[in-house]
Amino acid sequence: SKGTCKIPNIDFSAFLFAPHVGFTAPEVFKENKATPMSDCYSIGCTLYHLLQINNTGKNSYFINVGDQYDKASYLDEIQKQKSSEYVEAKFDKFTPRSKDLLEKILVTDQTERVPLQEACKHPWFDDPRILTLDYLEHFKEKELQDKIEFLKRFRQVLKRFDSKITLKRILPLLASYLNSEKLS
């Protein structure tokens, strides 16, 4: 359904070689073995990529080795990732919450990486913008009184959204709801 991310199989990260090497977990390169923790790392790379585009407008990868499969360059980048200066430079434009979440997911050693179930409970997901989008995805199913209370607070939260998100995501969701309701 809309708003739900579905991963087709458990070894998702193993298939990311084709789209871009920068989404692949270190253990996949080192041991040629993908695990659920590898998937968590790949999801973290995806989140980093999306936040980077949103915050800077630049198309940048966490592990930046170009578009070609180059194991040596990738492993060099992984070594650099262990330094605090590297990580600090990568996350300098992010909010403290998103930075904290990414620092827990994008860990080179998979035994120290936070599991996906725990990552999903991170306070970053409590951001009013994320909660608002989630609420709007399920707006039709909500009770009338809940909708009224939501709309009373909605104007304040709406100011925090980028205008592109407002025009491309929020307004179409509300318009869809209004089109489906019989207004009397």
PDB file of C-alpha atoms in Angstrom:
ATOM      1  CA  SER A   1       0.000   0.000   0.000  1.00  0.00           C
ATOM      2  CA  LYS A   2       1.034   3.638  -0.261  1.00  0.00           C
ATOM      3  CA  GLY A   3       3.720   4.770   2.163  1.00  0.00           C
ATOM      4  CA  THR A   4       4.901   1.255   2.938  1.00  0.00           C
ATOM      5  CA  CYS A   5       8.405   0.185   2.007  1.00  0.00           C
ATOM      6  CA  LYS A   6       8.602  -3.455   0.977  1.00  0.00           C
ATOM      7  CA  ILE A   7      11.919  -5.222   0.514  1.00  0.00           C
ATOM      8  CA  PRO A   8      11.554  -8.237  -1.761  1.00  0.00           C
ATOM      9  CA  ASN A   9      14.036 -10.572  -0.059  1.00  0.00           C
ATOM     10  CA  ILE A  10      16.343 -10.794   2.920  1.00  0.00           C
ATOM     11  CA  ASP A  11      19.594 -10.383   0.967  1.00  0.00           C
ATOM     12  CA  PHE A  12      18.533  -7.109  -0.631  1.00  0.00           C
ATOM     13  CA  SER A  13      21.948  -5.484  -0.208  1.00  0.00           C
ATOM     14  CA  ALA A  14      23.615  -8.195  -2.307  1.00  0.00           C
ATOM     15  CA  PHE A  15      21.626  -6.957  -5.316  1.00  0.00           C
ATOM     16  CA  LEU A  16      22.721  -3.367  -4.924  1.00  0.00           C
ATOM     17  CA  PHE A  17      25.971  -3.917  -6.827  1.00  0.00           C
ATOM     18  CA  ALA A  18      24.222  -3.104 -10.070  1.00  0.00           C
ATOM     19  CA  PRO A  19      22.596   0.241  -9.114  1.00  0.00           C
ATOM     20  CA  HIS A  20      25.517   1.648  -7.124  1.00  0.00           C
ATOM     21  CA  VAL A  21      28.394   0.251  -5.124  1.00  0.00           C
ATOM     22  CA  GLY A  22      27.916   2.983  -2.520  1.00  0.00           C
ATOM     23  CA  PHE A  23      24.866   1.225  -1.061  1.00  0.00           C
ATOM     24  CA  THR A  24      26.680  -2.025  -0.282  1.00  0.00           C
ATOM     25  CA  ALA A  25      27.607  -3.027   3.278  1.00  0.00           C
ATOM     26  CA  PRO A  26      31.322  -3.534   4.068  1.00  0.00           C
ATOM     27  CA  GLU A  27      30.877  -7.202   4.974  1.00  0.00           C
ATOM     28  CA  VAL A  28      29.446  -7.917   1.526  1.00  0.00           C
ATOM     29  CA  PHE A  29      32.710  -6.699  -0.008  1.00  0.00           C
ATOM     30  CA  LYS A  30      35.016  -8.258   2.551  1.00  0.00           C
ATOM     31  CA  GLU A  31      33.346 -11.647   3.015  1.00  0.00           C
ATOM     32  CA  ASN A  32      30.959 -11.732   0.061  1.00  0.00           C
ATOM     33  CA  LYS A  33      28.219 -12.479   2.579  1.00  0.00           C
ATOM     34  CA  ALA A  34      24.980 -10.535   3.011  1.00  0.00           C
ATOM     35  CA  THR A  35      22.923 -10.679   6.214  1.00  0.00           C
ATOM     36  CA  PRO A  36      19.952  -8.738   7.612  1.00  0.00           C
ATOM     37  CA  MET A  37      22.532  -6.377   9.150  1.00  0.00           C
ATOM     38  CA  SER A  38      23.855  -5.771   5.625  1.00  0.00           C
ATOM     39  CA  ASP A  39      20.354  -4.765   4.629  1.00  0.00           C
ATOM     40  CA  CYS A  40      20.260  -2.330   7.550  1.00  0.00           C
ATOM     41  CA  TYR A  41      23.494  -0.724   6.335  1.00  0.00           C
ATOM     42  CA  SER A  42      22.112  -0.457   2.794  1.00  0.00           C
ATOM     43  CA  ILE A  43      18.934   1.170   4.097  1.00  0.00           C
ATOM     44  CA  GLY A  44      21.137   3.591   6.057  1.00  0.00           C
ATOM     45  CA  CYS A  45      23.015   4.448   2.854  1.00  0.00           C
ATOM     46  CA  THR A  46      19.701   5.058   1.119  1.00  0.00           C
ATOM     47  CA  LEU A  47      18.515   7.291   3.972  1.00  0.00           C
ATOM     48  CA  TYR A  48      21.826   9.196   3.891  1.00  0.00           C
ATOM     49  CA  HIS A  49      21.478   9.660   0.134  1.00  0.00           C
ATOM     50  CA  LEU A  50      17.910  10.995   0.425  1.00  0.00           C
ATOM     51  CA  LEU A  51      18.748  13.322   3.329  1.00  0.00           C
ATOM     52  CA  GLN A  52      21.818  14.593   1.486  1.00  0.00           C
ATOM     53  CA  ILE A  53      19.721  15.480  -1.560  1.00  0.00           C
ATOM     54  CA  ASN A  54      17.068  17.095   0.650  1.00  0.00           C
ATOM     55  CA  ASN A  55      19.558  19.113   2.738  1.00  0.00           C
ATOM     56  CA  THR A  56      22.085  20.160   0.105  1.00  0.00           C
ATOM     57  CA  GLY A  57      20.507  19.467  -3.270  1.00  0.00           C
ATOM     58  CA  LYS A  58      23.582  17.377  -4.104  1.00  0.00           C
ATOM     59  CA  ASN A  59      23.438  13.801  -5.296  1.00  0.00           C
ATOM     60  CA  SER A  60      26.001  12.275  -2.947  1.00  0.00           C
ATOM     61  CA  TYR A  61      26.658   8.808  -1.563  1.00  0.00           C
ATOM     62  CA  PHE A  62      27.916   7.860   1.887  1.00  0.00           C
ATOM     63  CA  ILE A  63      30.580   5.636   0.357  1.00  0.00           C
ATOM     64  CA  ASN A  64      31.639   7.583  -2.701  1.00  0.00           C
ATOM     65  CA  VAL A  65      33.708   5.451  -5.075  1.00  0.00           C
ATOM     66  CA  GLY A  66      32.124   6.408  -8.361  1.00  0.00           C
ATOM     67  CA  ASP A  67      29.831   4.284 -10.468  1.00  0.00           C
ATOM     68  CA  GLN A  68      32.283   1.489 -11.154  1.00  0.00           C
ATOM     69  CA  TYR A  69      32.789  -1.600  -9.018  1.00  0.00           C
ATOM     70  CA  ASP A  70      36.199  -1.039  -7.494  1.00  0.00           C
ATOM     71  CA  LYS A  71      36.862  -3.106  -4.383  1.00  0.00           C
ATOM     72  CA  ALA A  72      40.123  -1.318  -3.491  1.00  0.00           C
ATOM     73  CA  SER A  73      38.548   2.163  -3.614  1.00  0.00           C
ATOM     74  CA  TYR A  74      35.571   0.949  -1.618  1.00  0.00           C
ATOM     75  CA  LEU A  75      37.751  -0.582   1.112  1.00  0.00           C
ATOM     76  CA  ASP A  76      39.818   2.640   1.255  1.00  0.00           C
ATOM     77  CA  GLU A  77      36.610   4.615   1.836  1.00  0.00           C
ATOM     78  CA  ILE A  78      35.547   2.160   4.567  1.00  0.00           C
ATOM     79  CA  GLN A  79      38.881   2.739   6.346  1.00  0.00           C
ATOM     80  CA  LYS A  80      38.350   6.520   6.178  1.00  0.00           C
ATOM     81  CA  GLN A  81      34.828   6.060   7.568  1.00  0.00           C
ATOM     82  CA  LYS A  82      36.317   4.905  10.867  1.00  0.00           C
ATOM     83  CA  SER A  83      37.670   8.410  11.570  1.00  0.00           C
ATOM     84  CA  SER A  84      35.452  10.894  13.414  1.00  0.00           C
ATOM     85  CA  GLU A  85      36.467  13.711  11.023  1.00  0.00           C
ATOM     86  CA  TYR A  86      35.175  11.724   8.037  1.00  0.00           C
ATOM     87  CA  VAL A  87      31.825  11.058   9.691  1.00  0.00           C
ATOM     88  CA  GLU A  88      31.534  14.646  10.985  1.00  0.00           C
ATOM     89  CA  ALA A  89      32.128  16.020   7.486  1.00  0.00           C
ATOM     90  CA  LYS A  90      29.557  13.639   5.994  1.00  0.00           C
ATOM     91  CA  PHE A  91      26.826  14.644   8.482  1.00  0.00           C
ATOM     92  CA  ASP A  92      27.528  18.378   8.905  1.00  0.00           C
ATOM     93  CA  LYS A  93      24.260  19.489   7.252  1.00  0.00           C
ATOM     94  CA  PHE A  94      22.005  17.005   9.065  1.00  0.00           C
ATOM     95  CA  THR A  95      19.806  17.515  12.112  1.00  0.00           C
ATOM     96  CA  PRO A  96      21.129  16.047  15.372  1.00  0.00           C
ATOM     97  CA  ARG A  97      18.474  13.298  15.290  1.00  0.00           C
ATOM     98  CA  SER A  98      19.182  12.206  11.722  1.00  0.00           C
ATOM     99  CA  LYS A  99      22.912  12.347  12.412  1.00  0.00           C
ATOM    100  CA  ASP A 100      22.495  10.156  15.506  1.00  0.00           C
ATOM    101  CA  LEU A 101      20.394   7.605  13.609  1.00  0.00           C
ATOM    102  CA  LEU A 102      22.858   7.392  10.719  1.00  0.00           C
ATOM    103  CA  GLU A 103      25.826   7.069  13.079  1.00  0.00           C
ATOM    104  CA  LYS A 104      24.128   4.009  14.600  1.00  0.00           C
ATOM    105  CA  ILE A 105      23.242   2.391  11.268  1.00  0.00           C
ATOM    106  CA  LEU A 106      26.311   3.208   9.161  1.00  0.00           C
ATOM    107  CA  VAL A 107      28.792   1.350  11.326  1.00  0.00           C
ATOM    108  CA  THR A 108      31.555  -0.555   9.553  1.00  0.00           C
ATOM    109  CA  ASP A 109      31.480  -3.503  11.986  1.00  0.00           C
ATOM    110  CA  GLN A 110      28.112  -5.217  11.609  1.00  0.00           C
ATOM    111  CA  THR A 111      28.291  -6.604  15.166  1.00  0.00           C
ATOM    112  CA  GLU A 112      28.202  -2.994  16.440  1.00  0.00           C
ATOM    113  CA  ARG A 113      25.493  -1.854  13.996  1.00  0.00           C
ATOM    114  CA  VAL A 114      22.031  -1.204  15.416  1.00  0.00           C
ATOM    115  CA  PRO A 115      19.435  -3.745  14.185  1.00  0.00           C
ATOM    116  CA  LEU A 116      16.717  -2.420  11.902  1.00  0.00           C
ATOM    117  CA  GLN A 117      13.956  -3.115  14.467  1.00  0.00           C
ATOM    118  CA  GLU A 118      15.765  -0.902  16.980  1.00  0.00           C
ATOM    119  CA  ALA A 119      16.564   1.739  14.363  1.00  0.00           C
ATOM    120  CA  CYS A 120      12.840   2.035  13.579  1.00  0.00           C
ATOM    121  CA  LYS A 121      12.245   3.082  17.204  1.00  0.00           C
ATOM    122  CA  HIS A 122      14.735   5.957  16.951  1.00  0.00           C
ATOM    123  CA  PRO A 123      13.434   9.446  17.905  1.00  0.00           C
ATOM    124  CA  TRP A 124      14.152  10.666  14.355  1.00  0.00           C
ATOM    125  CA  PHE A 125      10.935   8.941  13.303  1.00  0.00           C
ATOM    126  CA  ASP A 126       9.044  11.085  15.847  1.00  0.00           C
ATOM    127  CA  ASP A 127       9.675  14.196  13.766  1.00  0.00           C
ATOM    128  CA  PRO A 128       6.325  16.007  13.336  1.00  0.00           C
ATOM    129  CA  ARG A 129       6.833  16.095   9.572  1.00  0.00           C
ATOM    130  CA  ILE A 130       7.204  12.312   9.374  1.00  0.00           C
ATOM    131  CA  LEU A 131       4.239  11.770  11.686  1.00  0.00           C
ATOM    132  CA  THR A 132       2.178  14.228   9.633  1.00  0.00           C
ATOM    133  CA  LEU A 133       2.915  12.456   6.354  1.00  0.00           C
ATOM    134  CA  ASP A 134       2.082   9.121   7.966  1.00  0.00           C
ATOM    135  CA  TYR A 135      -1.187  10.512   9.335  1.00  0.00           C
ATOM    136  CA  LEU A 136      -2.130  11.944   5.943  1.00  0.00           C
ATOM    137  CA  GLU A 137      -1.465   8.583   4.281  1.00  0.00           C
ATOM    138  CA  HIS A 138      -4.205   7.120   6.525  1.00  0.00           C
ATOM    139  CA  PHE A 139      -6.421  10.204   6.739  1.00  0.00           C
ATOM    140  CA  LYS A 140      -9.457   8.519   5.174  1.00  0.00           C
ATOM    141  CA  GLU A 141      -9.581   5.859   7.902  1.00  0.00           C
ATOM    142  CA  LYS A 142      -9.454   8.336  10.805  1.00  0.00           C
ATOM    143  CA  GLU A 143     -12.470   9.288  12.911  1.00  0.00           C
ATOM    144  CA  LEU A 144     -14.010  12.715  12.271  1.00  0.00           C
ATOM    145  CA  GLN A 145     -12.994  14.097  15.686  1.00  0.00           C
ATOM    146  CA  ASP A 146      -9.379  12.958  15.121  1.00  0.00           C
ATOM    147  CA  LYS A 147      -9.367  14.693  11.739  1.00  0.00           C
ATOM    148  CA  ILE A 148     -10.636  17.930  13.290  1.00  0.00           C
ATOM    149  CA  GLU A 149      -7.949  17.858  15.999  1.00  0.00           C
ATOM    150  CA  PHE A 150      -5.271  17.076  13.422  1.00  0.00           C
ATOM    151  CA  LEU A 151      -6.332  19.945  11.147  1.00  0.00           C
ATOM    152  CA  LYS A 152      -6.239  22.394  14.083  1.00  0.00           C
ATOM    153  CA  ARG A 153      -2.510  21.637  14.547  1.00  0.00           C
ATOM    154  CA  PHE A 154      -1.755  21.017  10.881  1.00  0.00           C
ATOM    155  CA  ARG A 155      -1.153  24.662   9.970  1.00  0.00           C
ATOM    156  CA  GLN A 156       1.727  24.937  12.454  1.00  0.00           C
ATOM    157  CA  VAL A 157       3.397  21.775  11.178  1.00  0.00           C
ATOM    158  CA  LEU A 158       2.843  22.690   7.539  1.00  0.00           C
ATOM    159  CA  LYS A 159       5.245  25.647   7.936  1.00  0.00           C
ATOM    160  CA  ARG A 160       8.069  23.175   8.618  1.00  0.00           C
ATOM    161  CA  PHE A 161       7.728  21.445   5.236  1.00  0.00           C
ATOM    162  CA  ASP A 162       9.673  22.353   2.138  1.00  0.00           C
ATOM    163  CA  SER A 163       7.361  23.904  -0.484  1.00  0.00           C
ATOM    164  CA  LYS A 164       8.125  21.070  -2.947  1.00  0.00           C
ATOM    165  CA  ILE A 165       6.889  18.469  -0.442  1.00  0.00           C
ATOM    166  CA  THR A 166       3.814  20.571   0.292  1.00  0.00           C
ATOM    167  CA  LEU A 167       2.937  20.863  -3.394  1.00  0.00           C
ATOM    168  CA  LYS A 168       3.869  17.358  -4.513  1.00  0.00           C
ATOM    169  CA  ARG A 169       2.891  15.266  -1.494  1.00  0.00           C
ATOM    170  CA  ILE A 170       0.687  16.977   1.095  1.00  0.00           C
ATOM    171  CA  LEU A 171      -1.750  18.887  -1.086  1.00  0.00           C
ATOM    172  CA  PRO A 172      -2.415  15.895  -3.389  1.00  0.00           C
ATOM    173  CA  LEU A 173      -3.135  13.717  -0.323  1.00  0.00           C
ATOM    174  CA  LEU A 174      -5.625  16.254   1.028  1.00  0.00           C
ATOM    175  CA  ALA A 175      -7.162  16.805  -2.415  1.00  0.00           C
ATOM    176  CA  SER A 176      -7.588  13.064  -2.840  1.00  0.00           C
ATOM    177  CA  TYR A 177      -9.417  12.886   0.472  1.00  0.00           C
ATOM    178  CA  LEU A 178     -11.643  15.867  -0.365  1.00  0.00           C
ATOM    179  CA  ASN A 179     -12.445  14.404  -3.804  1.00  0.00           C
ATOM    180  CA  SER A 180     -13.510  11.129  -2.243  1.00  0.00           C
ATOM    181  CA  GLU A 181     -15.793  12.758   0.360  1.00  0.00           C
ATOM    182  CA  LYS A 182     -19.289  13.883  -0.452  1.00  0.00           C
ATOM    183  CA  LEU A 183     -19.334  17.443   0.712  1.00  0.00           C
ATOM    184  CA  SER A 184     -22.746  18.678   1.701  1.00  0.00           C
TER     185      SER A 184
END
